[in-house]
PDB file of C-alpha atoms in Angstrom:
ATOM      1  CA  MET A  21      53.389 111.288 118.431  1.00 95.00           C
ATOM      2  CA  THR A  22      50.401 112.057 116.226  1.00 98.00           C
ATOM      3  CA  LYS A  23      49.973 109.440 113.507  1.00 98.00           C
ATOM      4  CA  ALA A  24      48.415 110.507 110.187  1.00 98.00           C
ATOM      5  CA  LEU A  25      47.267 108.221 107.395  1.00 98.00           C
ATOM      6  CA  PHE A  26      47.324 109.488 103.812  1.00 99.00           C
ATOM      7  CA  VAL A  27      44.931 107.496 101.615  1.00 99.00           C
ATOM      8  CA  VAL A  28      46.030 108.069  98.019  1.00 99.00           C
ATOM      9  CA  SER A  29      44.370 106.984  94.799  1.00 98.00           C
ATOM     10  CA  ALA A  30      46.059 104.182  92.889  1.00 98.00           C
ATOM     11  CA  ALA A  31      44.337 105.148  89.633  1.00 98.00           C
ATOM     12  CA  ASP A  32      46.414 106.385  86.714  1.00 98.00           C
ATOM     13  CA  ARG A  33      43.420 107.450  84.620  1.00 97.00           C
ATOM     14  CA  TRP A  34      40.008 109.069  84.646  1.00 97.00           C
ATOM     15  CA  THR A  35      37.357 107.622  82.334  1.00 97.00           C
ATOM     16  CA  LEU A  36      35.172 110.263  80.695  1.00 97.00           C
ATOM     17  CA  ARG A  37      31.590 110.227  79.449  1.00 96.00           C
ATOM     18  CA  ASP A  38      32.537 109.431  75.853  1.00 95.00           C
ATOM     19  CA  GLY A  39      34.805 106.573  76.913  1.00 95.00           C
ATOM     20  CA  GLU A  40      38.004 108.574  76.569  1.00 95.00           C
ATOM     21  CA  VAL A  41      40.641 107.602  79.111  1.00 95.00           C
ATOM     22  CA  HIS A  42      42.419 110.676  80.442  1.00 95.00           C
ATOM     23  CA  PRO A  43      45.825 110.128  82.120  1.00 96.00           C
ATOM     24  CA  SER A  44      45.538 111.108  85.757  1.00 97.00           C
ATOM     25  CA  GLY A  45      46.519 110.179  89.324  1.00 98.00           C
ATOM     26  CA  TYR A  46      47.098 112.269  92.440  1.00 98.00           C
ATOM     27  CA  TRP A  47      47.679 116.030  92.344  1.00 98.00           C
ATOM     28  CA  GLY A  48      51.239 116.876  93.351  1.00 98.00           C
ATOM     29  CA  GLU A  49      50.581 119.935  95.506  1.00 98.00           C
ATOM     30  CA  GLU A  50      47.723 118.238  97.331  1.00 98.00           C
ATOM     31  CA  LEU A  51      49.954 115.433  98.555  1.00 98.00           C
ATOM     32  CA  ALA A  52      53.252 117.254  98.988  1.00 98.00           C
ATOM     33  CA  VAL A  53      52.076 120.333 100.862  1.00 98.00           C
ATOM     34  CA  PRO A  54      49.957 118.622 103.545  1.00 98.00           C
ATOM     35  CA  HIS A  55      52.576 115.879 103.949  1.00 98.00           C
ATOM     36  CA  LYS A  56      55.168 118.583 104.598  1.00 98.00           C
ATOM     37  CA  VAL A  57      52.906 120.478 107.011  1.00 98.00           C
ATOM     38  CA  PHE A  58      52.203 117.323 109.018  1.00 98.00           C
ATOM     39  CA  THR A  59      55.834 116.188 108.994  1.00 98.00           C
ATOM     40  CA  GLU A  60      57.082 119.600 110.125  1.00 98.00           C
ATOM     41  CA  ALA A  61      54.547 119.423 112.954  1.00 98.00           C
ATOM     42  CA  GLY A  62      56.367 116.313 114.133  1.00 98.00           C
ATOM     43  CA  TRP A  63      53.707 113.876 112.974  1.00 98.00           C
ATOM     44  CA  ASP A  64      54.334 110.376 111.686  1.00 98.00           C
ATOM     45  CA  VAL A  65      52.808 110.021 108.201  1.00 98.00           C
ATOM     46  CA  THR A  66      51.868 106.712 106.565  1.00 98.00           C
ATOM     47  CA  ILE A  67      50.827 106.468 102.902  1.00 98.00           C
ATOM     48  CA  ALA A  68      48.418 103.736 101.800  1.00 98.00           C
ATOM     49  CA  THR A  69      46.752 102.958  98.476  1.00 98.00           C
ATOM     50  CA  PRO A  70      44.302 100.348  97.181  1.00 98.00           C
ATOM     51  CA  GLY A  71      46.306  97.171  96.688  1.00 98.00           C
ATOM     52  CA  GLY A  72      49.487  98.876  97.876  1.00 98.00           C
ATOM     53  CA  LYS A  73      50.086 100.065  94.315  1.00 98.00           C
ATOM     54  CA  ALA A  74      52.531 102.947  93.907  1.00 98.00           C
ATOM     55  CA  PRO A  75      50.423 106.029  93.157  1.00 98.00           C
ATOM     56  CA  THR A  76      50.768 107.903  89.874  1.00 98.00           C
ATOM     57  CA  LEU A  77      51.559 111.601  89.838  1.00 98.00           C
ATOM     58  CA  ASP A  78      49.233 113.486  87.506  1.00 98.00           C
ATOM     59  CA  ARG A  79      51.718 115.209  85.206  1.00 96.00           C
ATOM     60  CA  LEU A  80      49.207 117.987  84.617  1.00 95.00           C
ATOM     61  CA  SER A  81      49.672 118.973  88.257  1.00 97.00           C
ATOM     62  CA  MET A  82      53.309 119.774  87.494  1.00 96.00           C
ATOM     63  CA  SER A  83      52.650 121.715  84.279  1.00 93.00           C
ATOM     64  CA  LYS A  84      52.943 125.467  83.935  1.00 87.00           C
ATOM     65  CA  THR A  85      49.163 125.813  84.125  1.00 86.00           C
ATOM     66  CA  ALA A  86      49.134 124.334  87.646  1.00 88.00           C
ATOM     67  CA  GLY A  87      50.974 127.110  89.467  1.00 89.00           C
ATOM     68  CA  TRP A  88      53.978 129.374  89.752  1.00 91.00           C
ATOM     69  CA  PRO A  89      57.249 127.774  88.616  1.00 93.00           C
ATOM     70  CA  SER A  90      58.849 128.296  92.028  1.00 94.00           C
ATOM     71  CA  LYS A  91      55.953 126.506  93.737  1.00 94.00           C
ATOM     72  CA  LEU A  92      56.074 123.627  91.279  1.00 96.00           C
ATOM     73  CA  ARG A  93      59.808 123.239  91.875  1.00 97.00           C
ATOM     74  CA  GLU A  94      59.184 123.055  95.621  1.00 97.00           C
ATOM     75  CA  VAL A  95      56.498 120.415  95.129  1.00 98.00           C
ATOM     76  CA  ALA A  96      58.688 118.362  92.781  1.00 98.00           C
ATOM     77  CA  ALA A  97      61.620 118.498  95.196  1.00 98.00           C
ATOM     78  CA  TYR A  98      59.462 117.435  98.117  1.00 98.00           C
ATOM     79  CA  LEU A  99      57.943 114.523  96.203  1.00 98.00           C
ATOM     80  CA  ASP A 100      61.436 113.419  95.228  1.00 98.00           C
ATOM     81  CA  GLY A 101      62.357 113.496  98.921  1.00 98.00           C
ATOM     82  CA  ILE A 102      59.551 111.103  99.871  1.00 98.00           C
ATOM     83  CA  ASP A 103      59.921 108.923  96.779  1.00 98.00           C
ATOM     84  CA  ALA A 104      60.724 105.838  98.869  1.00 98.00           C
ATOM     85  CA  GLU A 105      57.393 106.202 100.699  1.00 98.00           C
ATOM     86  CA  LEU A 106      55.497 106.713  97.458  1.00 98.00           C
ATOM     87  CA  ARG A 107      57.062 103.707  95.763  1.00 98.00           C
ATOM     88  CA  ARG A 108      56.177 101.384  98.655  1.00 98.00           C
ATOM     89  CA  PRO A 109      52.841 102.445 100.141  1.00 98.00           C
ATOM     90  CA  ARG A 110      50.925 100.302 102.607  1.00 98.00           C
ATOM     91  CA  VAL A 111      48.065  98.138 101.390  1.00 98.00           C
ATOM     92  CA  LEU A 112      44.870  99.966 102.294  1.00 98.00           C
ATOM     93  CA  ALA A 113      42.989  96.751 103.101  1.00 98.00           C
ATOM     94  CA  GLU A 114      45.623  95.900 105.728  1.00 98.00           C
ATOM     95  CA  ILE A 115      45.303  99.237 107.545  1.00 98.00           C
ATOM     96  CA  ASP A 116      43.747  99.410 111.009  1.00 97.00           C
ATOM     97  CA  PRO A 117      42.254 102.922 111.196  1.00 96.00           C
ATOM     98  CA  ASP A 118      42.266 102.763 114.983  1.00 96.00           C
ATOM     99  CA  GLU A 119      46.057 103.088 114.840  1.00 97.00           C
ATOM    100  CA  PHE A 120      45.782 106.625 113.442  1.00 98.00           C
ATOM    101  CA  ASP A 121      44.842 109.987 114.896  1.00 98.00           C
ATOM    102  CA  VAL A 122      44.151 111.713 111.561  1.00 98.00           C
ATOM    103  CA  VAL A 123      43.152 110.489 108.101  1.00 99.00           C
ATOM    104  CA  PHE A 124      43.855 112.668 105.065  1.00 99.00           C
ATOM    105  CA  TYR A 125      42.817 112.119 101.426  1.00 99.00           C
ATOM    106  CA  PRO A 126      44.636 114.202  98.769  1.00 98.00           C
ATOM    107  CA  GLY A 127      42.862 114.760  95.474  1.00 98.00           C
ATOM    108  CA  GLY A 128      43.499 114.726  91.761  1.00 97.00           C
ATOM    109  CA  HIS A 129      41.132 113.020  89.354  1.00 98.00           C
ATOM    110  CA  GLY A 130      42.341 109.614  90.537  1.00 98.00           C
ATOM    111  CA  PRO A 131      39.806 109.345  93.408  1.00 98.00           C
ATOM    112  CA  MET A 132      36.988 109.883  90.890  1.00 98.00           C
ATOM    113  CA  GLU A 133      38.109 106.652  89.193  1.00 98.00           C
ATOM    114  CA  ASP A 134      38.874 104.276  92.070  1.00 98.00           C
ATOM    115  CA  LEU A 135      38.201 105.572  95.595  1.00 98.00           C
ATOM    116  CA  ALA A 136      34.661 106.687  94.706  1.00 98.00           C
ATOM    117  CA  VAL A 137      33.718 103.011  94.363  1.00 98.00           C
ATOM    118  CA  ASP A 138      36.260 101.348  96.675  1.00 98.00           C
ATOM    119  CA  PRO A 139      34.508  99.424  99.484  1.00 98.00           C
ATOM    120  CA  VAL A 140      37.643  99.216 101.640  1.00 98.00           C
ATOM    121  CA  SER A 141      38.125 102.968 101.540  1.00 98.00           C
ATOM    122  CA  GLY A 142      34.398 103.471 102.035  1.00 98.00           C
ATOM    123  CA  ALA A 143      34.407 101.341 105.185  1.00 98.00           C
ATOM    124  CA  LEU A 144      37.426 103.214 106.527  1.00 98.00           C
ATOM    125  CA  LEU A 145      35.729 106.565 105.920  1.00 98.00           C
ATOM    126  CA  THR A 146      32.525 105.431 107.621  1.00 98.00           C
ATOM    127  CA  ARG A 147      34.428 104.173 110.645  1.00 98.00           C
ATOM    128  CA  PHE A 148      36.733 107.168 110.951  1.00 98.00           C
ATOM    129  CA  LEU A 149      33.946 109.709 110.575  1.00 98.00           C
ATOM    130  CA  ALA A 150      32.102 107.986 113.418  1.00 98.00           C
ATOM    131  CA  SER A 151      35.254 107.935 115.563  1.00 98.00           C
ATOM    132  CA  GLY A 152      35.251 111.702 116.001  1.00 98.00           C
ATOM    133  CA  LYS A 153      38.919 111.957 114.991  1.00 98.00           C
ATOM    134  CA  PRO A 154      39.912 114.449 112.243  1.00 98.00           C
ATOM    135  CA  LEU A 155      39.110 113.301 108.709  1.00 99.00           C
ATOM    136  CA  ALA A 156      40.248 115.564 105.856  1.00 99.00           C
ATOM    137  CA  LEU A 157      39.328 115.371 102.161  1.00 99.00           C
ATOM    138  CA  LEU A 158      40.884 117.716  99.610  1.00 99.00           C
ATOM    139  CA  CYS A 159      39.684 118.891  96.182  1.00 98.00           C
ATOM    140  CA  HIS A 160      38.453 115.780  94.279  1.00 98.00           C
ATOM    141  CA  ALA A 161      39.007 113.512  97.286  1.00 99.00           C
ATOM    142  CA  PRO A 162      35.469 114.003  98.674  1.00 99.00           C
ATOM    143  CA  ALA A 163      34.517 111.686  95.794  1.00 98.00           C
ATOM    144  CA  ALA A 164      35.815 108.871  98.009  1.00 99.00           C
ATOM    145  CA  ALA A 165      32.934 109.582 100.378  1.00 98.00           C
ATOM    146  CA  PHE A 166      30.471 108.129  97.856  1.00 98.00           C
ATOM    147  CA  ALA A 167      31.744 104.629  98.667  1.00 98.00           C
ATOM    148  CA  ALA A 168      30.908 105.057 102.365  1.00 98.00           C
ATOM    149  CA  ARG A 169      27.749 103.506 103.788  1.00 98.00           C
ATOM    150  CA  ASN A 170      26.230 102.977 107.199  1.00 98.00           C
ATOM    151  CA  GLU A 171      24.970  99.508 108.120  1.00 97.00           C
ATOM    152  CA  ASP A 172      21.452 100.519 107.077  1.00 98.00           C
ATOM    153  CA  GLY A 173      22.683 101.635 103.658  1.00 97.00           C
ATOM    154  CA  SER A 174      22.424 105.359 104.374  1.00 98.00           C
ATOM    155  CA  TRP A 175      25.196 107.815 103.537  1.00 98.00           C
ATOM    156  CA  PRO A 176      27.244 108.779 106.624  1.00 98.00           C
ATOM    157  CA  PHE A 177      28.025 112.238 105.237  1.00 99.00           C
ATOM    158  CA  THR A 178      24.397 113.300 104.854  1.00 98.00           C
ATOM    159  CA  GLY A 179      23.885 116.736 106.404  1.00 98.00           C
ATOM    160  CA  TYR A 180      27.606 117.490 106.745  1.00 99.00           C
ATOM    161  CA  ARG A 181      28.838 120.825 105.474  1.00 98.00           C
ATOM    162  CA  MET A 182      31.445 120.089 102.805  1.00 98.00           C
ATOM    163  CA  THR A 183      33.367 121.609  99.924  1.00 99.00           C
ATOM    164  CA  GLY A 184      35.301 120.158  97.010  1.00 98.00           C
ATOM    165  CA  LEU A 185      36.244 121.129  93.482  1.00 98.00           C
ATOM    166  CA  SER A 186      33.414 123.223  92.068  1.00 98.00           C
ATOM    167  CA  ASN A 187      31.654 122.669  88.748  1.00 98.00           C
ATOM    168  CA  LEU A 188      33.211 125.859  87.396  1.00 97.00           C
ATOM    169  CA  GLU A 189      36.722 124.838  88.397  1.00 97.00           C
ATOM    170  CA  GLU A 190      36.248 121.407  86.844  1.00 97.00           C
ATOM    171  CA  LYS A 191      35.170 122.944  83.570  1.00 94.00           C
ATOM    172  CA  PHE A 192      38.346 125.042  83.375  1.00 93.00           C
ATOM    173  CA  ASN A 193      39.835 121.839  81.949  1.00 89.00           C
ATOM    174  CA  SER A 194      38.468 121.064  78.487  1.00 88.00           C
ATOM    175  CA  PHE A 195      38.255 117.361  79.323  1.00 93.00           C
ATOM    176  CA  GLY A 196      36.394 118.174  82.555  1.00 92.00           C
ATOM    177  CA  ARG A 197      33.386 119.105  80.471  1.00 92.00           C
ATOM    178  CA  LYS A 198      33.146 115.422  79.496  1.00 95.00           C
ATOM    179  CA  ALA A 199      32.958 114.146  83.066  1.00 97.00           C
ATOM    180  CA  ILE A 200      30.437 111.396  83.767  1.00 97.00           C
ATOM    181  CA  TRP A 201      29.499 113.349  86.895  1.00 98.00           C
ATOM    182  CA  LEU A 202      30.679 116.511  88.626  1.00 98.00           C
ATOM    183  CA  LEU A 203      31.735 116.491  92.250  1.00 98.00           C
ATOM    184  CA  GLU A 204      29.802 119.578  93.334  1.00 98.00           C
ATOM    185  CA  ASP A 205      26.587 118.265  91.797  1.00 98.00           C
ATOM    186  CA  ARG A 206      26.925 114.806  93.267  1.00 98.00           C
ATOM    187  CA  LEU A 207      27.759 116.051  96.764  1.00 98.00           C
ATOM    188  CA  ARG A 208      24.592 118.144  96.727  1.00 98.00           C
ATOM    189  CA  GLU A 209      22.501 115.289  95.314  1.00 98.00           C
ATOM    190  CA  SER A 210      23.855 112.844  97.904  1.00 98.00           C
ATOM    191  CA  GLY A 211      22.852 115.033 100.836  1.00 98.00           C
ATOM    192  CA  ALA A 212      25.919 117.074 101.719  1.00 98.00           C
ATOM    193  CA  VAL A 213      25.542 120.789 102.426  1.00 98.00           C
ATOM    194  CA  TYR A 214      27.950 122.048  99.772  1.00 99.00           C
ATOM    195  CA  SER A 215      29.577 125.486  99.709  1.00 98.00           C
ATOM    196  CA  LYS A 216      32.464 127.088  97.840  1.00 98.00           C
ATOM    197  CA  ALA A 217      34.563 130.233  97.718  1.00 98.00           C
ATOM    198  CA  ARG A 218      33.097 133.304  96.048  1.00 97.00           C
ATOM    199  CA  LEU A 219      35.858 133.176  93.437  1.00 97.00           C
ATOM    200  CA  PRO A 220      37.336 130.063  91.805  1.00 97.00           C
ATOM    201  CA  LEU A 221      40.786 128.739  92.674  1.00 96.00           C
ATOM    202  CA  ARG A 222      40.897 130.567  96.006  1.00 98.00           C
ATOM    203  CA  PRO A 223      41.693 128.748  99.248  1.00 98.00           C
ATOM    204  CA  TYR A 224      38.514 127.599 100.956  1.00 98.00           C
ATOM    205  CA  VAL A 225      38.161 125.219 103.889  1.00 99.00           C
ATOM    206  CA  VAL A 226      35.002 123.920 105.550  1.00 99.00           C
ATOM    207  CA  VAL A 227      34.994 122.273 108.982  1.00 98.00           C
ATOM    208  CA  ASP A 228      31.944 120.444 110.305  1.00 98.00           C
ATOM    209  CA  ARG A 229      32.465 118.440 113.482  1.00 98.00           C
ATOM    210  CA  ASN A 230      35.475 116.203 112.750  1.00 98.00           C
ATOM    211  CA  LEU A 231      35.174 116.512 108.955  1.00 99.00           C
ATOM    212  CA  TYR A 232      37.596 118.874 107.193  1.00 99.00           C
ATOM    213  CA  THR A 233      37.296 119.571 103.469  1.00 99.00           C
ATOM    214  CA  GLY A 234      39.263 121.826 101.109  1.00 99.00           C
ATOM    215  CA  GLN A 235      37.958 123.055  97.774  1.00 98.00           C
ATOM    216  CA  ASN A 236      40.960 123.008  95.449  1.00 98.00           C
ATOM    217  CA  PRO A 237      44.772 122.785  95.195  1.00 98.00           C
ATOM    218  CA  PRO A 238      45.303 126.303  96.639  1.00 98.00           C
ATOM    219  CA  SER A 239      43.458 125.068  99.756  1.00 98.00           C
ATOM    220  CA  SER A 240      46.138 122.435 100.471  1.00 98.00           C
ATOM    221  CA  GLU A 241      48.167 124.415 102.972  1.00 98.00           C
ATOM    222  CA  SER A 242      45.289 126.082 104.797  1.00 98.00           C
ATOM    223  CA  LEU A 243      43.460 122.755 105.163  1.00 99.00           C
ATOM    224  CA  ALA A 244      46.514 120.963 106.557  1.00 98.00           C
ATOM    225  CA  GLU A 245      47.372 123.848 108.890  1.00 98.00           C
ATOM    226  CA  ARG A 246      43.813 123.934 110.226  1.00 98.00           C
ATOM    227  CA  VAL A 247      43.957 120.223 111.018  1.00 98.00           C
ATOM    228  CA  VAL A 248      47.283 120.626 112.814  1.00 98.00           C
ATOM    229  CA  ALA A 249      46.052 123.640 114.778  1.00 98.00           C
ATOM    230  CA  ASP A 250      42.920 121.830 115.935  1.00 98.00           C
ATOM    231  CA  VAL A 251      44.788 118.657 116.887  1.00 98.00           C
ATOM    232  CA  ASN A 252      47.318 120.686 118.859  1.00 96.00           C
ATOM    233  CA  ALA A 253      44.564 122.679 120.562  1.00 95.00           C
ATOM    234  CA  THR A 254      42.810 119.483 121.615  1.00 92.00           C
ATOM    235  CA  ALA A 255      46.056 117.980 122.915  1.00 87.00           C
ATOM    236  CA  SER A 256      46.808 121.058 125.036  1.00 81.00           C
ATOM    237  CA  ARG A 257      43.488 121.011 126.898  1.00 77.00           C
TER     238      ARG A 257
END
């Protein structure tokens, strides 16, 4: 059975440039949809967070501005169904990445607060990227890559084609204009080869070697399905 690790932010806030603390966490659709896709594929999914802290759902991700009411109801129902997993995640520092076939990071602003500077997560990302096994980062989750470092101090993701929430999409939120840094800008500055969809809030997935990235919440399903398809194709060879 394919084993997938979901690394989820434990942050419940995002600190802005002016010191304002904005309530945040993980984005509902970005956890629920891929979790469902992987589970329906017959995969075993493990959720881990820094410190084993129960992750916080960003309530904005369940508001009427986040999607169609029917979709939000589906997401809410699915999250309720895996509530036991979410309330008792594994401690990230106790995870052996070699036990997993796939690692997946859902987004939300939470990763901008904690995973972007988390050395445990950074070491896991460095190791898993080098393993050649599928590593997927969705929306804001590529921020976690900034904590990754090779032994010589270089950034392991340099030269990789990647996507993530664009500057324009971030600024759709009034508070996003007060960000200390923007994901698109920092990915480019760090050495990633960033690209995005021609139009905002459209599904967009980039695959480079074993690295899979999705731009935004609407990319959740297509990103997860691409990972499943590629894993299945490799297994059938």
